[in-house]
Coordinates of C-alpha atoms and ligand atoms in Angstrom, one line a residue:
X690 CA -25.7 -12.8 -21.1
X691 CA -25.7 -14.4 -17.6
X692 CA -22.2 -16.2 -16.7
X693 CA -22.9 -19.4 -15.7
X694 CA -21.9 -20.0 -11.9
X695 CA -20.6 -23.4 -10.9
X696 CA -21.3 -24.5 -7.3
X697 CA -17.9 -24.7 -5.2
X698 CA -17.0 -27.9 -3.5
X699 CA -17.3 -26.0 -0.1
X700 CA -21.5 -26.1 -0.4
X701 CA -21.7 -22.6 0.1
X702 CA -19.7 -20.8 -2.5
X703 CA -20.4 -20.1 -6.2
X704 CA -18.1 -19.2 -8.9
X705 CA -17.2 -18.2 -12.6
X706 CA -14.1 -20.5 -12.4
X707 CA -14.4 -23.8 -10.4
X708 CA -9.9 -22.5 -10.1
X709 CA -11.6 -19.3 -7.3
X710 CA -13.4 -21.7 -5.3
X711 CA -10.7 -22.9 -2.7
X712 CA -9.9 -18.9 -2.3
X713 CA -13.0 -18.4 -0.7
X714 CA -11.5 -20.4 2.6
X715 CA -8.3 -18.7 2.3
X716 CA -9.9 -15.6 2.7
X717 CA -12.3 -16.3 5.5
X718 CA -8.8 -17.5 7.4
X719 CA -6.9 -14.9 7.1
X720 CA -9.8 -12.5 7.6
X721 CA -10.1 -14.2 11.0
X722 CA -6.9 -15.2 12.1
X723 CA -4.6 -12.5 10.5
X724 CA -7.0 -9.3 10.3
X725 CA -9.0 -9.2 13.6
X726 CA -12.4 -10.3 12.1
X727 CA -12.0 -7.5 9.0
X728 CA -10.3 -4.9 10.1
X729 CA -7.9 -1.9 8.5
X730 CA -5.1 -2.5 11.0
X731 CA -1.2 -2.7 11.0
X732 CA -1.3 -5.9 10.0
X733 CA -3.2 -5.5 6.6
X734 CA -1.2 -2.2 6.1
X735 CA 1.8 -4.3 6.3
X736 CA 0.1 -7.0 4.0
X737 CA -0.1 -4.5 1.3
X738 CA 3.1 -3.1 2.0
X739 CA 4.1 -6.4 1.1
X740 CA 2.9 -7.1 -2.0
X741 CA 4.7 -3.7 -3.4
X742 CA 7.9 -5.2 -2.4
X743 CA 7.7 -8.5 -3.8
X744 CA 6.1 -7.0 -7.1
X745 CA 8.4 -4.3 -7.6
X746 CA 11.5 -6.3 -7.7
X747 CA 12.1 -7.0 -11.9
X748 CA 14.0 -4.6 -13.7
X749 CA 13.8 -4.3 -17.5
X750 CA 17.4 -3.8 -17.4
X751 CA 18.0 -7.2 -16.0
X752 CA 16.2 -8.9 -18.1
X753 CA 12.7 -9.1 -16.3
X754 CA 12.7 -11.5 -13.8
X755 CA 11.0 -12.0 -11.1
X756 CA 8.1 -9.5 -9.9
X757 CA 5.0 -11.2 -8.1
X758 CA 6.6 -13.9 -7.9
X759 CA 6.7 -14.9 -3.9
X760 CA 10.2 -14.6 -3.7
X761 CA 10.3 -12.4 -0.7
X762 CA 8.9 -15.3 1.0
X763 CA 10.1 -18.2 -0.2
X764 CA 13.7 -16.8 -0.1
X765 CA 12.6 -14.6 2.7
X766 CA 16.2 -15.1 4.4
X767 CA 17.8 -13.2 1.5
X768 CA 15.4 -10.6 1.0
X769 CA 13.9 -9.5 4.1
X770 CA 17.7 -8.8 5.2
X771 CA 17.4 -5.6 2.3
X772 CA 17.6 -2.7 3.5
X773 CA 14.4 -1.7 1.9
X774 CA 12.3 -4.8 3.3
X775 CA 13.1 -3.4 6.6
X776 CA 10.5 -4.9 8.7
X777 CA 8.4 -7.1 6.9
X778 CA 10.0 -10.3 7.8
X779 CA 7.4 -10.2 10.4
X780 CA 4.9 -10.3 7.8
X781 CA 6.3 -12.4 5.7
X782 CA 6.3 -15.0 9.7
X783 CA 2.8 -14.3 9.9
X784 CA 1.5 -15.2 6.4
X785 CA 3.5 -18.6 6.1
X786 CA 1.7 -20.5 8.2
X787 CA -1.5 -19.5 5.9
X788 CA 0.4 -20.7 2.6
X789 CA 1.5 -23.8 4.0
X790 CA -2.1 -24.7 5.2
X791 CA -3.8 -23.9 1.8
X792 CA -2.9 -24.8 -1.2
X793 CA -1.8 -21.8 -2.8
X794 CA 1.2 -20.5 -3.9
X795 CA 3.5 -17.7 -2.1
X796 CA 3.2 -15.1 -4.7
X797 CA -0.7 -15.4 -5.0
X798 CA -1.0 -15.4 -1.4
X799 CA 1.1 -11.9 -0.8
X800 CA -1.0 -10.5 -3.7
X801 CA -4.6 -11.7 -2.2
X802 CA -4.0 -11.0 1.1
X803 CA -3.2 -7.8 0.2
X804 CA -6.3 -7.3 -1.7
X805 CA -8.3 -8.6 0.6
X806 CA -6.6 -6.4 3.6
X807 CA -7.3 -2.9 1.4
X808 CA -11.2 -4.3 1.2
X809 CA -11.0 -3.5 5.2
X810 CA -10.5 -0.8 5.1
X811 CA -13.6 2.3 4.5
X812 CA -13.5 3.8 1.6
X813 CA -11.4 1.7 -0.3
X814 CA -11.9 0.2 -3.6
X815 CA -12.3 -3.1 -4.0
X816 CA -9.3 -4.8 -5.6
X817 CA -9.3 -7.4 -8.7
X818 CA -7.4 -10.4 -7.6
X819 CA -6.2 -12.8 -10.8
X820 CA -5.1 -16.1 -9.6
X821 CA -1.8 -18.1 -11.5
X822 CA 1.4 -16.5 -10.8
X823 CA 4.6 -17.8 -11.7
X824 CA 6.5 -18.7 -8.7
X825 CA 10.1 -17.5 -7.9
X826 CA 13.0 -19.9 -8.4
X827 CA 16.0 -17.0 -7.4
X828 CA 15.4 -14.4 -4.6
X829 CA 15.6 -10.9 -6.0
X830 CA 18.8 -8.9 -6.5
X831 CA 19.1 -6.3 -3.8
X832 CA 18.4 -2.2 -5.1
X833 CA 15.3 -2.9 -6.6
X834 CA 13.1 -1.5 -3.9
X835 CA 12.9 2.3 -3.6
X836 CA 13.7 4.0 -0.5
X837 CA 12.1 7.3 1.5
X838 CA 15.6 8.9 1.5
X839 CA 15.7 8.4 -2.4
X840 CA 15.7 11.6 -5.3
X841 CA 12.7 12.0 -7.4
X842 CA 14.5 10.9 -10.5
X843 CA 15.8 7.6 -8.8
X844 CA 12.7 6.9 -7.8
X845 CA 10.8 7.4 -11.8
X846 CA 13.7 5.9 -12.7
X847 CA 13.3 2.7 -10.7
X848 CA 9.4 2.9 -11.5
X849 CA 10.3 3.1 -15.2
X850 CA 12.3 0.2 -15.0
X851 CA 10.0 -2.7 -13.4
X852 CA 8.8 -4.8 -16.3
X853 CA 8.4 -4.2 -19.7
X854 CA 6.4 -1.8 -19.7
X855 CA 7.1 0.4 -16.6
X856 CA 5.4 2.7 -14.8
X857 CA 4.9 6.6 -16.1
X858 CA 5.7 9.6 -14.0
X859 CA 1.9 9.9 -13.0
X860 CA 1.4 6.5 -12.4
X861 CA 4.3 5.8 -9.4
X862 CA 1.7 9.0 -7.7
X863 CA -1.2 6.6 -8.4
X864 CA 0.8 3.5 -6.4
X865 CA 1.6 5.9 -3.3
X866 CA -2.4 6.6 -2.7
X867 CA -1.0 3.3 -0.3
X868 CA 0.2 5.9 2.0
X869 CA -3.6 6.5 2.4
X870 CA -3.6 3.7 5.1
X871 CA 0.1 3.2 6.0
X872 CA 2.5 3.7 8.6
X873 CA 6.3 3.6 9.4
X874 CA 7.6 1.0 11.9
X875 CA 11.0 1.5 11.1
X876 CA 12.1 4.9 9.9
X877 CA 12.4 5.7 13.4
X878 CA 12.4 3.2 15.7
X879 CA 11.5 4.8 18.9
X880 CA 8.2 6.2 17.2
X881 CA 7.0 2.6 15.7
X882 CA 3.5 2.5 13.6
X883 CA 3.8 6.5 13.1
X884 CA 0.9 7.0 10.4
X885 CA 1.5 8.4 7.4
X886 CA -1.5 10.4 7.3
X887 CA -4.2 11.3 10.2
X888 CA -6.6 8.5 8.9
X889 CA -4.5 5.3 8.3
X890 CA -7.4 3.1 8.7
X891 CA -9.4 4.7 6.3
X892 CA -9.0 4.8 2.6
X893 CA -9.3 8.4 1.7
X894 CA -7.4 11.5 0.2
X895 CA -6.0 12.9 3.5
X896 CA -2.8 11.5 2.7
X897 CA -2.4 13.9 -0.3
X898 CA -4.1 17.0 1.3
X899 CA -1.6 16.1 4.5
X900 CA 1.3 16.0 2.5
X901 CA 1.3 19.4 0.5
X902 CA 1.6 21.4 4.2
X903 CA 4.2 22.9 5.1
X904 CA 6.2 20.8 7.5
X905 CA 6.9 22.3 11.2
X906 CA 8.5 19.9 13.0
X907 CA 9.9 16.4 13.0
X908 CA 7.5 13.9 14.9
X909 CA 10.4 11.9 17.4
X910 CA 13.3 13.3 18.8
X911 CA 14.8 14.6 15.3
X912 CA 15.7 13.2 12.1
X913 CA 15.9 10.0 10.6
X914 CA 17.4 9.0 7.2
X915 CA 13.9 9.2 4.8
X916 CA 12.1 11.3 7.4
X917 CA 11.4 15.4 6.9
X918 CA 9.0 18.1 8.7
X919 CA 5.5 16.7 9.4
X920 CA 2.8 19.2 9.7
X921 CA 0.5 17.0 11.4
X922 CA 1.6 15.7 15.4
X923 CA 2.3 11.9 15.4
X924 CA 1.8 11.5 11.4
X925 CA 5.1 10.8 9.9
X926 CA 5.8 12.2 6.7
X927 CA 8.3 10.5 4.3
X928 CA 10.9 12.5 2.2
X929 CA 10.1 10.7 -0.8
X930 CA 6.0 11.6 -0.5
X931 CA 7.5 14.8 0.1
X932 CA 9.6 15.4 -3.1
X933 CA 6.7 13.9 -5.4
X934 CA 4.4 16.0 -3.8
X935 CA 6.1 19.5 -5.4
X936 CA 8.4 17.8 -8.0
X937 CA 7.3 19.5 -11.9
X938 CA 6.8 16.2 -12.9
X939 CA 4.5 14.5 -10.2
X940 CA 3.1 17.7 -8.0
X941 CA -0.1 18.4 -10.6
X942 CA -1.2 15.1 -10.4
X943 CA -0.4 14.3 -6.7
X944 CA -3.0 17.8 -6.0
X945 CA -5.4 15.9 -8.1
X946 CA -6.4 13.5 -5.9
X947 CA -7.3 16.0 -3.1
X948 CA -10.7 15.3 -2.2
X949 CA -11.4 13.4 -5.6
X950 CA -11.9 9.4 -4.2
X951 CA -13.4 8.8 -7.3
X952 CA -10.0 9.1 -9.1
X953 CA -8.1 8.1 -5.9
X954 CA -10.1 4.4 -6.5
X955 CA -9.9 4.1 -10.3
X956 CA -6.0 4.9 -10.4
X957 CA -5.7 3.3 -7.4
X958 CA -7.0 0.3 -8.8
X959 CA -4.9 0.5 -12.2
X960 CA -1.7 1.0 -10.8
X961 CA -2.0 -2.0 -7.8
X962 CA -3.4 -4.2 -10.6
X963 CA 0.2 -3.8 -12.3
X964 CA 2.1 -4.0 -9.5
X965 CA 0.3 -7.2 -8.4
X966 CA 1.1 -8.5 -12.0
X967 CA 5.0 -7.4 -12.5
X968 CA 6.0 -10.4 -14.0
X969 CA 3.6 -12.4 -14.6
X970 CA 0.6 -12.7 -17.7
X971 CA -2.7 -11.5 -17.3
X972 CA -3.7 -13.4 -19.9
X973 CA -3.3 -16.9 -18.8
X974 CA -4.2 -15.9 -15.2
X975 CA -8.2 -16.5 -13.6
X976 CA -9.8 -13.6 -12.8
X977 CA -10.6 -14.3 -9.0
X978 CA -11.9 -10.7 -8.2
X979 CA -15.0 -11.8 -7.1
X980 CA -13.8 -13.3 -4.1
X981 CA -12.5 -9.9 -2.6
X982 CA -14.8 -8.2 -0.1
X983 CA -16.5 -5.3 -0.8
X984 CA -15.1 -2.4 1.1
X985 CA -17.7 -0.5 3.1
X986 CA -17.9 3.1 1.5
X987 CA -17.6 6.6 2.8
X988 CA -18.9 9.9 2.5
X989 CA -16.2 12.6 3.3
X990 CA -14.6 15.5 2.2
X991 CA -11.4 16.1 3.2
X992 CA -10.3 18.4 5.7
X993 CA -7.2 20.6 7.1
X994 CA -6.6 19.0 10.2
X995 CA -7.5 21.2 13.6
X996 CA -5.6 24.8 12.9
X997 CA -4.5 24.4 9.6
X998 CA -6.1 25.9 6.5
X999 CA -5.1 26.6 2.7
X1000 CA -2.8 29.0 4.3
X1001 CA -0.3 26.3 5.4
X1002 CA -0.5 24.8 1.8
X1003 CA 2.8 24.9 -0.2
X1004 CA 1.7 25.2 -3.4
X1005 CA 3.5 23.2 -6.3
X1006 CA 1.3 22.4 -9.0
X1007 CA 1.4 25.8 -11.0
X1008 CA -1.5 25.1 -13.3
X1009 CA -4.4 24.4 -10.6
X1010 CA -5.3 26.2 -7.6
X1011 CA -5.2 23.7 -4.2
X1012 CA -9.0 23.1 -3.5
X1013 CA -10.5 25.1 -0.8
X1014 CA -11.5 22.9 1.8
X1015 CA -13.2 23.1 5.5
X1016 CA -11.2 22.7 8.9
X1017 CA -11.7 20.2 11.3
X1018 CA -12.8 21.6 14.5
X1019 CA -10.6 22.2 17.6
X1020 CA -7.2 22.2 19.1
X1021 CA -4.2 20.2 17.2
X1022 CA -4.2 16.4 18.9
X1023 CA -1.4 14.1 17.9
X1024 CA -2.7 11.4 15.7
X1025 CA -2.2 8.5 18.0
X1026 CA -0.5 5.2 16.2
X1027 CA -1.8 2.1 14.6
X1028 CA -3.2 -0.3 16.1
X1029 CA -1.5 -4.2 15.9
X1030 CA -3.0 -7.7 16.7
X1031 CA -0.9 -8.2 19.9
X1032 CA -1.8 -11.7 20.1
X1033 CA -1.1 -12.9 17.1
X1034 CA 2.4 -11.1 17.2
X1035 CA 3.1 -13.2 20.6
X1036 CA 2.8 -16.3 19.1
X1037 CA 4.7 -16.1 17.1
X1038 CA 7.2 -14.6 19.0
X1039 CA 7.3 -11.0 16.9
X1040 CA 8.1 -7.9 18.9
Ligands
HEM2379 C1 8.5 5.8 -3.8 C2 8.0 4.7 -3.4 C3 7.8 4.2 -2.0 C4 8.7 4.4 -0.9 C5 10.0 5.1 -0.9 C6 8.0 3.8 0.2 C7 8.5 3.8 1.5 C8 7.9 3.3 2.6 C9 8.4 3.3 4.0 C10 9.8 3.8 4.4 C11 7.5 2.8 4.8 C12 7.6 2.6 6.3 C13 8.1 1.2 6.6 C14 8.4 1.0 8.1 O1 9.3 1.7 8.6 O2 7.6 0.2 8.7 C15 6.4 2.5 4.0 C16 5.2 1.9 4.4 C17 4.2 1.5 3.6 N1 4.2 1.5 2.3 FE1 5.4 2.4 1.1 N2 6.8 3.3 -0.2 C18 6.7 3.5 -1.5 C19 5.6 3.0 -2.3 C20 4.6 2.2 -1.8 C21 3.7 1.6 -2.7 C22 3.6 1.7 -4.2 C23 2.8 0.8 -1.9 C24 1.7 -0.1 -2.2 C25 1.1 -0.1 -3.4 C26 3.3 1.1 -0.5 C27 2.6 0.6 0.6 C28 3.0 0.9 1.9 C29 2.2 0.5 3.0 C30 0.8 -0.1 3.0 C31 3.0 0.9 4.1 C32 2.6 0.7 5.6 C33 3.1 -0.5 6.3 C34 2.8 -0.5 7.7 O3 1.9 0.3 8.2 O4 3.3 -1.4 8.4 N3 4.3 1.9 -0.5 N4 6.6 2.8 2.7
CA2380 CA1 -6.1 7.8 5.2

């Protein structure tokens, strides 16, 4: 049967729910004015960044509450100044202004601006946005974020614990596929947006590939709390990435997305979906998905970068074989870092 569509006040939009009509402004806004016109930069990397950390904050334990809630915003004072949030009250500056000139709440706005900001980037899937979350009355207690310098078992542990339900061993591997188009401001400060992996503006499976190499060296001058060997020049590689890559319980499925984007989008999907939820009922929420761009595809394979082969692979996973995979071509470059929308950062008086 065709869903009926009802024409949006705007004159241009159409919608299932007359509710996603006024999102279709937010999101030309913020494409324009926070993303450069569309694009995978550092400033949709840290949008997503951000909706992990506000969703991630409930802990079964404590009773469940919070999660996407918009308290990292609204009580931004007390929660950027975690030690986890490191960084993203400059985010959390630069989408304010957008929430206070539409009417929307803070915890819808950090989870559809991040949905929007993964649709820029290639090779991404596109992301289902629901629109009604339950806004934050406390900030978040502090500990609830995980950190790069964290064990394995802290880390499932904390996972296990958001919500009701929690997340499963496989699915905290599923989350980090975010490391795909990500990169570290603050680990070390003198090396600031330091990619995660050599393609942070594209949404592929280099990240994982990158990750299972055997580190040679540390990127900056030497190490920082979080921060192990990279084997890549100028791609940072986190301690925590590191661990779950050749942990028993996570390295099988982390290998699994090696040159598989198919699975890389449909986990991808699953496990942002419930982040982007964590607290909140799906149920009596409007399913605004359609209002996320669709992200241009890609046709890649992924690739050792220049002079590294399956020879530099550690192997973990002990049931599967690591994929045999090409080279790309030529000498070792560093992977130069991410660009930021200057501008914007100056008005607002951001460093
Ligand atoms: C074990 C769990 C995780 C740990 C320990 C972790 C840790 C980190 C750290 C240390 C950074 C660098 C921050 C900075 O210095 O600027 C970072 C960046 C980032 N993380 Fe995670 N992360 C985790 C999971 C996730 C998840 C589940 C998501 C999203 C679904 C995510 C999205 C991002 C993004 C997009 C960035 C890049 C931000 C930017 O480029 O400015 N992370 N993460
Ligand atoms: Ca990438």
């Amino acid at each position: 049967a065709l869903t009926r569509r009802v024409a949006c006040p705007d004159g241009v939009n159409t919608a299932t729910n007359a509710a996603c009509c006024s999102l279709f402004a937010v999101r030309d806004d913020i494409q324009q004015n926070f993303f450069s016109g569309g694009q995978c930069n550092a400033e949709a990397h840290e949008a997503l960044r951000l909706t992990f950390h506000d969703g991630i904050a409930i802990s079964n334990k404590a009773g469940n509450v919070g999660g996407a809630d918009g308290s990292i915003m609204i009580f931004a004072d007390v929660e950027t100044a975690f030690h986890a949030n490191i960084g993203l009250d400059e985010v959390v500056a630069i989408e304010k202004p957008f929430v206070d000139r539409h009417n929307i709440s803070a915890a819808d706005f950090i989870q559809f601006a991040g949905a929007v900001a993964v649709s820029n980037c290639p090779g991404a899937p596109r992301l289902p946005f629901f629109l009604g979350r339950k806004t934050a009355t406390s900030p978040a207690p502090d500990g609830l974020v995980p950190e790069p310098f964290h064990s394995v078992v802290q880390i499932l542990d904390r996972f296990a614990d958001a919500g009701p339900v929690g997340f499963e061993d496989v699915e905290v591997v599923w989350a980090l596929s975010a490391h795909t188009i990500a990169a570290a401001n603050d680990v070390d400060p003198n090396l600031p947006a330091s990619p995660f992996d050599s393609t942070p503006t594209i949404f592929d499976t280099q990240f994982f590939l990158e990750t299972q190499l055997r580190g040679t060296d540390f990127i900056g001058k030497g190490t920082q709390p979080g921060e192990v060997f990279s084997a890549v020049k100028g791609v940072m590689r986190l301690q925590s990435d590191h661990l779950l890559a050749r942990d028993t319980r996570t390295n099988c499925e982390w290998q699994s997305f090696v040159n598989n984007p198919q699975k890389l989008h449909d986990r991808f999907i699953d496990a942002w979906l419930k982040i982007s939820l964590l607290g909140n009922d799906q149920d009596s929420m409007i399913d605004c998905s359609e209002v996320i761009p669709v992200p241009k595809t890609i046709n890649v394979q992924a690739t050792f970068p220049p002079t590294l082969s399956n020879k530099q692979v550690e192997q973990a996973c002990a049931d599967t074989p690591f994929p045999t995979l090409k080279s790309a071509p030529g000498p070792a470059t560093a992977v130069p870092p991410v660009q930021r929308n200057q501008a914007l950062r100056a008005n607002l008086k951001l460093h």
